[in-house]
Amino acid sequence: MKYRFEIICLLLIVGLFVLTQVVGNQFYFFIGFVILQYMVMATAWNILGGYGGYVNFGSAGFLATGAYTAVALINFLDVGLVEQMIAGGIFAGLLGFATGYLTLRLRGVYFAIATLALAIILETIVAHWDYVGGAAGTSILPKRKPELLGELIVDRKAGLFGNYKEFLFFLMGTVAILSVWVARYIENSKLGRGLNAIKDSEEAAECMGVPTLRLKLIATTISGAMMGVAGAPLASYLTFIDPLSAFNLEYAINAIAMPMIGGTVSWAGPVIGALLLGTAQQVSSLWIQSELNLLIVGVVLVVFVIIAPEGIIGWFRKSRQGSSR
Amino acid sequence: MTRILANRVRVWLLVGLFAASVVLSGSISTTAQAQDKDPIKIGFSMALTGALAGGGQQSLLAMQIWAEDINKKGGLLGRQVELVFYDDQTNPKNVPGIYSKLIDIDKVDLIVSGYGTNLIAPAMPIAIEREMVFMGLFGMDNNSKWKYEKYFQILPAGPDPAVGFSQYWFEAVAGLKPKTIAVIAADAEFAQNLKKGAVTNAEKMGLEIVYEQNYNPKTADFTPILRAANAKKPDVIYIASYPNGSAGLVRALAEVGTDAKAVGGGMVGLQFSGLMAGLGPMLNGISNYDFFVPEPTMDLYPGAGDLIKRYQAKVKEDNLKVDALGYYLVPWSYAYVDILGQAVNAVGSLDQDAIADYIRDTKFSTVVGDVKFGKNGEWDRSRTIVVQYQGIENNDLEQFAKPGTRKIMLPADISTGELQTFGALRK
């Protein structure tokens, strides 16, 4: 069937909505939101890092751009969550484009350091921007009864969702599914093949007529926009945001570790990585010891680098090839 | 064949790795052990690691002492009390998930906050959404935006905490007849609130602000900031800082010096044993806020002295790696859960509305004396004290457990010393 994947995506979105209607325990929506957010981050990182081989260490900067765009819009126009996410995506996408334009002539470790520097610059700007709370941070009071196109979205009795966490979970789930669809589309398109060629050898790709700079700019823009969309609801999720939370290095580490563990060659890798690592982190944070979650990332990453450098996807492919011989 | 086997072993190794983490997670719990069936659970997050761990750890121990005490007396409503807590790592990002787990998974009956303004802020909306009573531990003006009627704060800074916090410091330095002031503050919510209050008090006194500087909490070297402040020749310097910044600023003061007559005001962390012992004589001359010091006039808190002795004995006996003295937070951490406990027993149920009404309308007798809450759940009056570090000769911690090293300047009725100029004590 030609549109089998798209139908599955639609069914998953419907499934997410059903979940919000039948699961009463809000805690699952809290941790579900975080895992889904990481899924978007990992998928977005993989478009540039996995397909194109350009390692972005500044993922937290793009996520925070989305988050602080949302805060600025709340303060300025008191707009709804969906509008915040769209605006967050646009601004982070523009930032991605600008970053790409300025840094894509850099390669390897130089590009990675440039993206890290970008996050630090952004954090410094935000820390001195009092309108969005500055370094002290700001509290965000989500709208009690938000509406979208005249429809009451959140209300205990008459809304589509019983509470705000369900709404956030559904939105992030929908974004995660859409981002996976985008990643899969790119993977199978000219853009994906071009990025793969760049990853193998940029000089060779250029000699073969691949418009390397243009493809990289498209990839940084899409990747940045996706991270911005993922970051926009952060302020509403935390109801308090400060640079420490938004620019946390944990986002950058996880955005890299999850595709590395799942496998960078396919769209499924970041999804698997995010599900496994995100779940393990949430479980360890709240049931074992909170500081263990980064240790888990480190240990699992080391184990994978040693025994499965191409991630779970690559490993299974190898296993299948080995057993078919 | 060998290859297939090796691949299978790898697959199982991976599956095992993830399964182990999940199984492990279910088998280990950080919660305290219930002492009886069906206990009343009090849930909270606490900064046990990270920048505020020095305060968070002593608070937790004080709360555990309270739980022991109340359980010996029969608990709350005839049920034992169990504390359920998680480390928030001094990171606001971790707080919403923790409180959601406490309420939805651990099914706690009551919640209280962790330590510090930035860690209370992200928990507020959850308490509001669930309509639960929320006791705050040392949050600065957290409820000014929400105006939540079931929030109560143990920080004794008065109904207008930002202003009340530094009011006595400005009254104390007024005797030095200053005309100009420099204000240095960390770029963090607590410190910024303090700064706003300090600016208000300075303006009331007619002081000219000649230098005003925020610094990044990650700043390591404060000598440029102090040199810039000194260049403006302020008569007094007000500092609102967090523990790392406080230590850095004290070291910078020792290196650069200043001609200002008074320095300090809102320096968090100088009350912690580790920092006091580490900084030693460098603290001399600094005048700072505090809440409880081992001065004879602090008998107005009748239970606090005994509680601190028990805390110190426990730290020694169990060789705990927490603040050895516990003056700063122990009485208040004990008191804020005690008030909640008193309210529950008085109301006779866990009805959150009734508990909140009772707390709002009652004057409580606690280890920190009488407590009455006013506007926005803050104390109805300020009871912040101003101390000056005097006569510190070495880095011995024991000297801080005796009277004389932190003399009380104000309030006047419990004063144990006269404010001296910063320079007079720097020899």
PDB file of C-alpha atoms in Angstrom, chain B residues 69-331:
ATOM      1  CA  ASP B  69       9.201  12.972  66.866  1.00  0.00           C
ATOM      2  CA  ILE B  70       5.673  13.004  65.545  1.00  0.00           C
ATOM      3  CA  ASN B  71       5.629   9.238  65.082  1.00  0.00           C
ATOM      4  CA  LYS B  72       6.751   8.771  68.699  1.00  0.00           C
ATOM      5  CA  LYS B  73       3.781  10.903  69.703  1.00  0.00           C
ATOM      6  CA  GLY B  74       1.410   8.718  67.718  1.00  0.00           C
ATOM      7  CA  GLY B  75       1.675  10.335  64.294  1.00  0.00           C
ATOM      8  CA  LEU B  76      -0.999  12.374  62.553  1.00  0.00           C
ATOM      9  CA  LEU B  77      -4.647  11.407  62.961  1.00  0.00           C
ATOM     10  CA  GLY B  78      -3.398   8.277  64.704  1.00  0.00           C
ATOM     11  CA  ARG B  79      -1.398   7.219  61.671  1.00  0.00           C
ATOM     12  CA  GLN B  80       2.372   7.127  61.306  1.00  0.00           C
ATOM     13  CA  VAL B  81       4.027   9.698  59.056  1.00  0.00           C
ATOM     14  CA  GLU B  82       6.156   8.710  56.093  1.00  0.00           C
ATOM     15  CA  LEU B  83       8.331  11.170  54.178  1.00  0.00           C
ATOM     16  CA  VAL B  84       8.511  10.504  50.448  1.00  0.00           C
ATOM     17  CA  PHE B  85      11.171  12.543  48.720  1.00  0.00           C
ATOM     18  CA  TYR B  86      13.296  12.768  45.600  1.00  0.00           C
ATOM     19  CA  ASP B  87      16.434  14.710  44.789  1.00  0.00           C
ATOM     20  CA  ASP B  88      15.672  17.592  42.413  1.00  0.00           C
ATOM     21  CA  GLN B  89      19.416  18.192  41.865  1.00  0.00           C
ATOM     22  CA  THR B  90      18.787  21.943  42.385  1.00  0.00           C
ATOM     23  CA  ASN B  91      17.351  21.892  38.869  1.00  0.00           C
ATOM     24  CA  PRO B  92      13.852  23.373  38.353  1.00  0.00           C
ATOM     25  CA  LYS B  93      13.425  21.138  35.302  1.00  0.00           C
ATOM     26  CA  ASN B  94      13.136  18.064  37.530  1.00  0.00           C
ATOM     27  CA  VAL B  95      10.514  19.468  39.868  1.00  0.00           C
ATOM     28  CA  PRO B  96       7.198  19.095  37.910  1.00  0.00           C
ATOM     29  CA  GLY B  97       7.847  15.410  37.197  1.00  0.00           C
ATOM     30  CA  ILE B  98       8.719  14.754  40.832  1.00  0.00           C
ATOM     31  CA  TYR B  99       5.530  16.348  42.191  1.00  0.00           C
ATOM     32  CA  SER B 100       3.428  14.596  39.594  1.00  0.00           C
ATOM     33  CA  LYS B 101       4.933  11.282  40.645  1.00  0.00           C
ATOM     34  CA  LEU B 102       4.446  12.082  44.304  1.00  0.00           C
ATOM     35  CA  ILE B 103       0.765  12.826  43.770  1.00  0.00           C
ATOM     36  CA  ASP B 104      -0.179  10.359  41.032  1.00  0.00           C
ATOM     37  CA  ILE B 105       2.047   7.362  41.709  1.00  0.00           C
ATOM     38  CA  ASP B 106       3.143   7.563  45.331  1.00  0.00           C
ATOM     39  CA  LYS B 107      -0.301   8.895  46.266  1.00  0.00           C
ATOM     40  CA  VAL B 108       1.034  11.217  48.947  1.00  0.00           C
ATOM     41  CA  ASP B 109      -1.534  12.818  51.210  1.00  0.00           C
ATOM     42  CA  LEU B 110       0.280  16.120  51.718  1.00  0.00           C
ATOM     43  CA  ILE B 111       2.982  18.013  49.882  1.00  0.00           C
ATOM     44  CA  VAL B 112       5.582  20.523  51.007  1.00  0.00           C
ATOM     45  CA  SER B 113       8.163  22.339  48.929  1.00  0.00           C
ATOM     46  CA  GLY B 114      11.840  21.692  48.495  1.00  0.00           C
ATOM     47  CA  TYR B 115      14.422  24.271  49.548  1.00  0.00           C
ATOM     48  CA  GLY B 116      14.764  27.511  47.636  1.00  0.00           C
ATOM     49  CA  THR B 117      12.828  29.949  45.511  1.00  0.00           C
ATOM     50  CA  ASN B 118      13.726  28.490  42.118  1.00  0.00           C
ATOM     51  CA  LEU B 119      12.722  24.998  43.191  1.00  0.00           C
ATOM     52  CA  ILE B 120       9.425  26.131  44.711  1.00  0.00           C
ATOM     53  CA  ALA B 121       8.353  28.063  41.602  1.00  0.00           C
ATOM     54  CA  PRO B 122       7.878  25.049  39.261  1.00  0.00           C
ATOM     55  CA  ALA B 123       5.949  23.121  41.921  1.00  0.00           C
ATOM     56  CA  MET B 124       3.452  25.918  42.583  1.00  0.00           C
ATOM     57  CA  PRO B 125       1.215  25.320  39.531  1.00  0.00           C
ATOM     58  CA  ILE B 126       0.898  21.628  40.363  1.00  0.00           C
ATOM     59  CA  ALA B 127      -0.176  22.395  43.910  1.00  0.00           C
ATOM     60  CA  ILE B 128      -2.632  24.950  42.540  1.00  0.00           C
ATOM     61  CA  GLU B 129      -4.034  22.578  39.920  1.00  0.00           C
ATOM     62  CA  ARG B 130      -4.543  19.832  42.519  1.00  0.00           C
ATOM     63  CA  GLU B 131      -5.826  22.370  45.042  1.00  0.00           C
ATOM     64  CA  MET B 132      -3.448  21.101  47.721  1.00  0.00           C
ATOM     65  CA  VAL B 133      -1.976  22.927  50.686  1.00  0.00           C
ATOM     66  CA  PHE B 134       1.604  23.832  49.852  1.00  0.00           C
ATOM     67  CA  MET B 135       4.103  24.720  52.559  1.00  0.00           C
ATOM     68  CA  GLY B 136       7.137  26.603  51.223  1.00  0.00           C
ATOM     69  CA  LEU B 137      10.688  26.367  52.553  1.00  0.00           C
ATOM     70  CA  PHE B 138      12.653  29.578  52.099  1.00  0.00           C
ATOM     71  CA  GLY B 139      11.076  30.854  48.925  1.00  0.00           C
ATOM     72  CA  MET B 140      11.275  34.563  48.227  1.00  0.00           C
ATOM     73  CA  ASP B 141       7.921  36.027  47.198  1.00  0.00           C
ATOM     74  CA  ASN B 142       6.895  32.897  45.262  1.00  0.00           C
ATOM     75  CA  ASN B 143       3.189  33.588  45.646  1.00  0.00           C
ATOM     76  CA  SER B 144       3.122  37.212  44.512  1.00  0.00           C
ATOM     77  CA  LYS B 145       2.102  36.183  41.001  1.00  0.00           C
ATOM     78  CA  TRP B 146      -0.215  33.296  41.858  1.00  0.00           C
ATOM     79  CA  LYS B 147      -1.856  34.567  45.056  1.00  0.00           C
ATOM     80  CA  TYR B 148      -2.719  30.976  45.897  1.00  0.00           C
ATOM     81  CA  GLU B 149      -4.715  30.875  49.089  1.00  0.00           C
ATOM     82  CA  LYS B 150      -3.323  27.469  50.214  1.00  0.00           C
ATOM     83  CA  TYR B 151       0.337  28.460  50.062  1.00  0.00           C
ATOM     84  CA  PHE B 152       2.285  29.251  53.234  1.00  0.00           C
ATOM     85  CA  GLN B 153       5.924  30.219  53.518  1.00  0.00           C
ATOM     86  CA  ILE B 154       8.214  29.659  56.505  1.00  0.00           C
ATOM     87  CA  LEU B 155      10.817  32.277  55.483  1.00  0.00           C
ATOM     88  CA  PRO B 156      10.411  34.943  58.196  1.00  0.00           C
ATOM     89  CA  ALA B 157      10.679  37.922  55.870  1.00  0.00           C
ATOM     90  CA  GLY B 158       7.286  39.491  56.513  1.00  0.00           C
ATOM     91  CA  PRO B 159       4.284  40.287  54.304  1.00  0.00           C
ATOM     92  CA  ASP B 160       6.433  42.078  51.732  1.00  0.00           C
ATOM     93  CA  PRO B 161       9.366  39.645  51.778  1.00  0.00           C
ATOM     94  CA  ALA B 162      11.578  41.347  49.223  1.00  0.00           C
ATOM     95  CA  VAL B 163      11.546  44.584  51.233  1.00  0.00           C
ATOM     96  CA  GLY B 164      11.301  43.000  54.693  1.00  0.00           C
ATOM     97  CA  PHE B 165      14.318  40.822  54.062  1.00  0.00           C
ATOM     98  CA  SER B 166      16.785  43.702  53.918  1.00  0.00           C
ATOM     99  CA  GLN B 167      14.927  46.224  56.063  1.00  0.00           C
ATOM    100  CA  TYR B 168      16.970  45.564  59.228  1.00  0.00           C
ATOM    101  CA  TRP B 169      20.254  45.625  57.302  1.00  0.00           C
ATOM    102  CA  PHE B 170      19.504  49.121  56.058  1.00  0.00           C
ATOM    103  CA  GLU B 171      18.391  50.200  59.528  1.00  0.00           C
ATOM    104  CA  ALA B 172      21.628  48.771  60.946  1.00  0.00           C
ATOM    105  CA  VAL B 173      23.912  50.541  58.468  1.00  0.00           C
ATOM    106  CA  ALA B 174      21.973  53.814  58.850  1.00  0.00           C
ATOM    107  CA  GLY B 175      24.047  54.434  61.976  1.00  0.00           C
ATOM    108  CA  LEU B 176      27.132  54.699  59.741  1.00  0.00           C
ATOM    109  CA  LYS B 177      25.459  57.629  57.966  1.00  0.00           C
ATOM    110  CA  PRO B 178      25.976  56.427  54.397  1.00  0.00           C
ATOM    111  CA  LYS B 179      25.075  58.571  51.405  1.00  0.00           C
ATOM    112  CA  THR B 180      25.901  56.245  48.531  1.00  0.00           C
ATOM    113  CA  ILE B 181      25.433  52.534  47.887  1.00  0.00           C
ATOM    114  CA  ALA B 182      26.615  49.883  45.427  1.00  0.00           C
ATOM    115  CA  VAL B 183      24.307  46.947  44.737  1.00  0.00           C
ATOM    116  CA  ILE B 184      25.682  43.639  43.457  1.00  0.00           C
ATOM    117  CA  ALA B 185      23.268  40.758  42.778  1.00  0.00           C
ATOM    118  CA  ALA B 186      23.265  37.303  41.236  1.00  0.00           C
ATOM    119  CA  ASP B 187      21.152  36.859  38.148  1.00  0.00           C
ATOM    120  CA  ALA B 188      18.786  34.410  39.842  1.00  0.00           C
ATOM    121  CA  GLU B 189      15.199  34.803  40.999  1.00  0.00           C
ATOM    122  CA  PHE B 190      15.886  34.906  44.750  1.00  0.00           C
ATOM    123  CA  ALA B 191      18.767  37.341  44.475  1.00  0.00           C
ATOM    124  CA  GLN B 192      16.910  39.562  42.036  1.00  0.00           C
ATOM    125  CA  ASN B 193      13.943  39.782  44.390  1.00  0.00           C
ATOM    126  CA  LEU B 194      16.320  40.684  47.208  1.00  0.00           C
ATOM    127  CA  LYS B 195      17.866  43.338  45.035  1.00  0.00           C
ATOM    128  CA  LYS B 196      14.492  44.900  44.260  1.00  0.00           C
ATOM    129  CA  GLY B 197      13.736  45.074  47.979  1.00  0.00           C
ATOM    130  CA  ALA B 198      17.179  46.507  48.725  1.00  0.00           C
ATOM    131  CA  VAL B 199      16.752  49.201  46.081  1.00  0.00           C
ATOM    132  CA  THR B 200      13.387  50.128  47.602  1.00  0.00           C
ATOM    133  CA  ASN B 201      14.941  50.364  51.080  1.00  0.00           C
ATOM    134  CA  ALA B 202      17.921  52.340  49.756  1.00  0.00           C
ATOM    135  CA  GLU B 203      15.597  54.825  48.069  1.00  0.00           C
ATOM    136  CA  LYS B 204      13.567  55.153  51.262  1.00  0.00           C
ATOM    137  CA  MET B 205      16.772  56.038  53.094  1.00  0.00           C
ATOM    138  CA  GLY B 206      17.696  58.524  50.384  1.00  0.00           C
ATOM    139  CA  LEU B 207      20.847  56.660  49.356  1.00  0.00           C
ATOM    140  CA  GLU B 208      22.259  57.341  45.934  1.00  0.00           C
ATOM    141  CA  ILE B 209      22.890  54.119  43.996  1.00  0.00           C
ATOM    142  CA  VAL B 210      26.291  54.714  42.432  1.00  0.00           C
ATOM    143  CA  TYR B 211      26.856  51.204  41.140  1.00  0.00           C
ATOM    144  CA  GLU B 212      24.405  48.435  40.255  1.00  0.00           C
ATOM    145  CA  GLN B 213      25.614  45.171  38.775  1.00  0.00           C
ATOM    146  CA  ASN B 214      24.085  41.748  38.172  1.00  0.00           C
ATOM    147  CA  TYR B 215      26.444  38.842  37.742  1.00  0.00           C
ATOM    148  CA  ASN B 216      26.049  35.451  36.118  1.00  0.00           C
ATOM    149  CA  PRO B 217      25.663  32.744  38.804  1.00  0.00           C
ATOM    150  CA  LYS B 218      28.476  30.844  37.114  1.00  0.00           C
ATOM    151  CA  THR B 219      30.944  33.704  37.699  1.00  0.00           C
ATOM    152  CA  ALA B 220      34.177  32.491  39.272  1.00  0.00           C
ATOM    153  CA  ASP B 221      36.256  35.649  39.635  1.00  0.00           C
ATOM    154  CA  PHE B 222      34.571  38.581  41.350  1.00  0.00           C
ATOM    155  CA  THR B 223      37.555  40.882  41.628  1.00  0.00           C
ATOM    156  CA  PRO B 224      36.614  42.904  38.498  1.00  0.00           C
ATOM    157  CA  ILE B 225      33.125  43.515  39.869  1.00  0.00           C
ATOM    158  CA  LEU B 226      34.468  44.637  43.251  1.00  0.00           C
ATOM    159  CA  ARG B 227      37.112  46.851  41.652  1.00  0.00           C
ATOM    160  CA  ALA B 228      34.411  48.475  39.522  1.00  0.00           C
ATOM    161  CA  ALA B 229      32.248  48.991  42.623  1.00  0.00           C
ATOM    162  CA  ASN B 230      35.172  50.431  44.601  1.00  0.00           C
ATOM    163  CA  ALA B 231      35.878  52.858  41.781  1.00  0.00           C
ATOM    164  CA  LYS B 232      32.513  54.510  42.501  1.00  0.00           C
ATOM    165  CA  LYS B 233      33.505  54.924  46.183  1.00  0.00           C
ATOM    166  CA  PRO B 234      30.213  53.700  47.706  1.00  0.00           C
ATOM    167  CA  ASP B 235      29.678  54.162  51.436  1.00  0.00           C
ATOM    168  CA  VAL B 236      28.040  50.723  51.688  1.00  0.00           C
ATOM    169  CA  ILE B 237      27.826  47.675  49.410  1.00  0.00           C
ATOM    170  CA  TYR B 238      24.712  45.510  49.372  1.00  0.00           C
ATOM    171  CA  ILE B 239      25.251  42.015  47.999  1.00  0.00           C
ATOM    172  CA  ALA B 240      22.496  39.525  47.078  1.00  0.00           C
ATOM    173  CA  SER B 241      24.210  36.254  46.218  1.00  0.00           C
ATOM    174  CA  TYR B 242      23.855  32.473  46.183  1.00  0.00           C
ATOM    175  CA  PRO B 243      26.365  30.194  47.993  1.00  0.00           C
ATOM    176  CA  ASN B 244      28.966  29.916  45.214  1.00  0.00           C
ATOM    177  CA  GLY B 245      28.847  33.638  44.526  1.00  0.00           C
ATOM    178  CA  SER B 246      28.932  34.483  48.245  1.00  0.00           C
ATOM    179  CA  ALA B 247      32.134  32.495  48.702  1.00  0.00           C
ATOM    180  CA  GLY B 248      33.653  34.050  45.589  1.00  0.00           C
ATOM    181  CA  LEU B 249      32.744  37.562  46.691  1.00  0.00           C
ATOM    182  CA  VAL B 250      34.174  37.077  50.191  1.00  0.00           C
ATOM    183  CA  ARG B 251      37.444  35.841  48.667  1.00  0.00           C
ATOM    184  CA  ALA B 252      37.455  38.776  46.263  1.00  0.00           C
ATOM    185  CA  LEU B 253      36.889  41.157  49.188  1.00  0.00           C
ATOM    186  CA  ALA B 254      39.901  39.637  50.932  1.00  0.00           C
ATOM    187  CA  GLU B 255      41.984  40.161  47.822  1.00  0.00           C
ATOM    188  CA  VAL B 256      40.792  43.563  46.633  1.00  0.00           C
ATOM    189  CA  GLY B 257      39.456  45.094  49.864  1.00  0.00           C
ATOM    190  CA  THR B 258      37.091  48.051  49.974  1.00  0.00           C
ATOM    191  CA  ASP B 259      36.697  51.388  51.699  1.00  0.00           C
ATOM    192  CA  ALA B 260      32.951  50.863  52.070  1.00  0.00           C
ATOM    193  CA  LYS B 261      31.798  51.092  55.673  1.00  0.00           C
ATOM    194  CA  ALA B 262      29.438  48.108  55.425  1.00  0.00           C
ATOM    195  CA  VAL B 263      29.375  45.105  53.103  1.00  0.00           C
ATOM    196  CA  GLY B 264      26.908  42.234  52.849  1.00  0.00           C
ATOM    197  CA  GLY B 265      23.166  42.108  53.357  1.00  0.00           C
ATOM    198  CA  GLY B 266      21.764  39.212  51.364  1.00  0.00           C
ATOM    199  CA  MET B 267      24.565  36.684  51.017  1.00  0.00           C
ATOM    200  CA  VAL B 268      23.118  33.171  51.022  1.00  0.00           C
ATOM    201  CA  GLY B 269      25.524  30.421  52.039  1.00  0.00           C
ATOM    202  CA  LEU B 270      27.638  32.311  54.570  1.00  0.00           C
ATOM    203  CA  GLN B 271      25.444  30.629  57.175  1.00  0.00           C
ATOM    204  CA  PHE B 272      26.535  27.132  56.027  1.00  0.00           C
ATOM    205  CA  SER B 273      29.121  25.442  58.238  1.00  0.00           C
ATOM    206  CA  GLY B 274      31.350  24.408  55.360  1.00  0.00           C
ATOM    207  CA  LEU B 275      31.583  27.922  53.982  1.00  0.00           C
ATOM    208  CA  MET B 276      32.021  29.553  57.402  1.00  0.00           C
ATOM    209  CA  ALA B 277      34.888  27.236  58.295  1.00  0.00           C
ATOM    210  CA  GLY B 278      36.413  27.507  54.841  1.00  0.00           C
ATOM    211  CA  LEU B 279      36.339  31.293  54.728  1.00  0.00           C
ATOM    212  CA  GLY B 280      37.219  31.825  58.402  1.00  0.00           C
ATOM    213  CA  PRO B 281      38.767  35.261  59.122  1.00  0.00           C
ATOM    214  CA  MET B 282      37.833  36.481  55.635  1.00  0.00           C
ATOM    215  CA  LEU B 283      34.296  36.856  56.994  1.00  0.00           C
ATOM    216  CA  ASN B 284      35.249  39.462  59.599  1.00  0.00           C
ATOM    217  CA  GLY B 285      33.384  42.710  59.131  1.00  0.00           C
ATOM    218  CA  ILE B 286      30.702  41.375  56.812  1.00  0.00           C
ATOM    219  CA  SER B 287      27.195  42.184  57.979  1.00  0.00           C
ATOM    220  CA  ASN B 288      24.572  39.808  56.704  1.00  0.00           C
ATOM    221  CA  TYR B 289      21.039  38.544  57.169  1.00  0.00           C
ATOM    222  CA  ASP B 290      20.446  35.430  59.257  1.00  0.00           C
ATOM    223  CA  PHE B 291      17.647  33.683  61.080  1.00  0.00           C
ATOM    224  CA  PHE B 292      19.203  31.868  63.980  1.00  0.00           C
ATOM    225  CA  VAL B 293      22.661  32.177  65.529  1.00  0.00           C
ATOM    226  CA  PRO B 294      24.089  30.788  68.792  1.00  0.00           C
ATOM    227  CA  GLU B 295      23.763  34.074  70.680  1.00  0.00           C
ATOM    228  CA  PRO B 296      22.228  34.088  74.177  1.00  0.00           C
ATOM    229  CA  THR B 297      19.373  36.379  73.169  1.00  0.00           C
ATOM    230  CA  MET B 298      18.040  33.844  70.713  1.00  0.00           C
ATOM    231  CA  ASP B 299      16.169  32.207  73.573  1.00  0.00           C
ATOM    232  CA  LEU B 300      13.070  33.716  72.019  1.00  0.00           C
ATOM    233  CA  TYR B 301      13.060  30.480  69.978  1.00  0.00           C
ATOM    234  CA  PRO B 302      12.774  28.103  72.941  1.00  0.00           C
ATOM    235  CA  GLY B 303      12.779  24.815  71.038  1.00  0.00           C
ATOM    236  CA  ALA B 304      15.346  25.678  68.409  1.00  0.00           C
ATOM    237  CA  GLY B 305      18.433  25.304  70.605  1.00  0.00           C
ATOM    238  CA  ASP B 306      17.503  21.782  71.712  1.00  0.00           C
ATOM    239  CA  LEU B 307      16.584  20.798  68.179  1.00  0.00           C
ATOM    240  CA  ILE B 308      19.933  21.999  66.863  1.00  0.00           C
ATOM    241  CA  LYS B 309      21.752  20.067  69.601  1.00  0.00           C
ATOM    242  CA  ARG B 310      19.894  16.904  68.596  1.00  0.00           C
ATOM    243  CA  TYR B 311      20.663  17.578  64.955  1.00  0.00           C
ATOM    244  CA  GLN B 312      24.367  18.115  65.664  1.00  0.00           C
ATOM    245  CA  ALA B 313      24.505  14.944  67.776  1.00  0.00           C
ATOM    246  CA  LYS B 314      22.848  12.963  65.002  1.00  0.00           C
ATOM    247  CA  VAL B 315      25.295  14.283  62.420  1.00  0.00           C
ATOM    248  CA  LYS B 316      28.203  13.236  64.649  1.00  0.00           C
ATOM    249  CA  GLU B 317      26.806   9.854  65.693  1.00  0.00           C
ATOM    250  CA  ASP B 318      25.845   8.770  62.201  1.00  0.00           C
ATOM    251  CA  ASN B 319      28.885  10.502  60.640  1.00  0.00           C
ATOM    252  CA  LEU B 320      26.578  12.201  58.147  1.00  0.00           C
ATOM    253  CA  LYS B 321      28.047  14.339  55.386  1.00  0.00           C
ATOM    254  CA  VAL B 322      25.717  17.267  55.996  1.00  0.00           C
ATOM    255  CA  ASP B 323      26.076  20.724  57.517  1.00  0.00           C
ATOM    256  CA  ALA B 324      27.658  20.038  60.921  1.00  0.00           C
ATOM    257  CA  LEU B 325      25.990  22.935  62.772  1.00  0.00           C
ATOM    258  CA  GLY B 326      22.613  23.337  61.105  1.00  0.00           C
ATOM    259  CA  TYR B 327      21.755  26.792  62.464  1.00  0.00           C
ATOM    260  CA  TYR B 328      20.510  28.177  59.201  1.00  0.00           C
ATOM    261  CA  LEU B 329      17.772  25.816  58.080  1.00  0.00           C
ATOM    262  CA  VAL B 330      17.172  23.130  60.684  1.00  0.00           C
ATOM    263  CA  PRO B 331      14.670  24.985  62.919  1.00  0.00           C
TER     264      PRO B 331
END
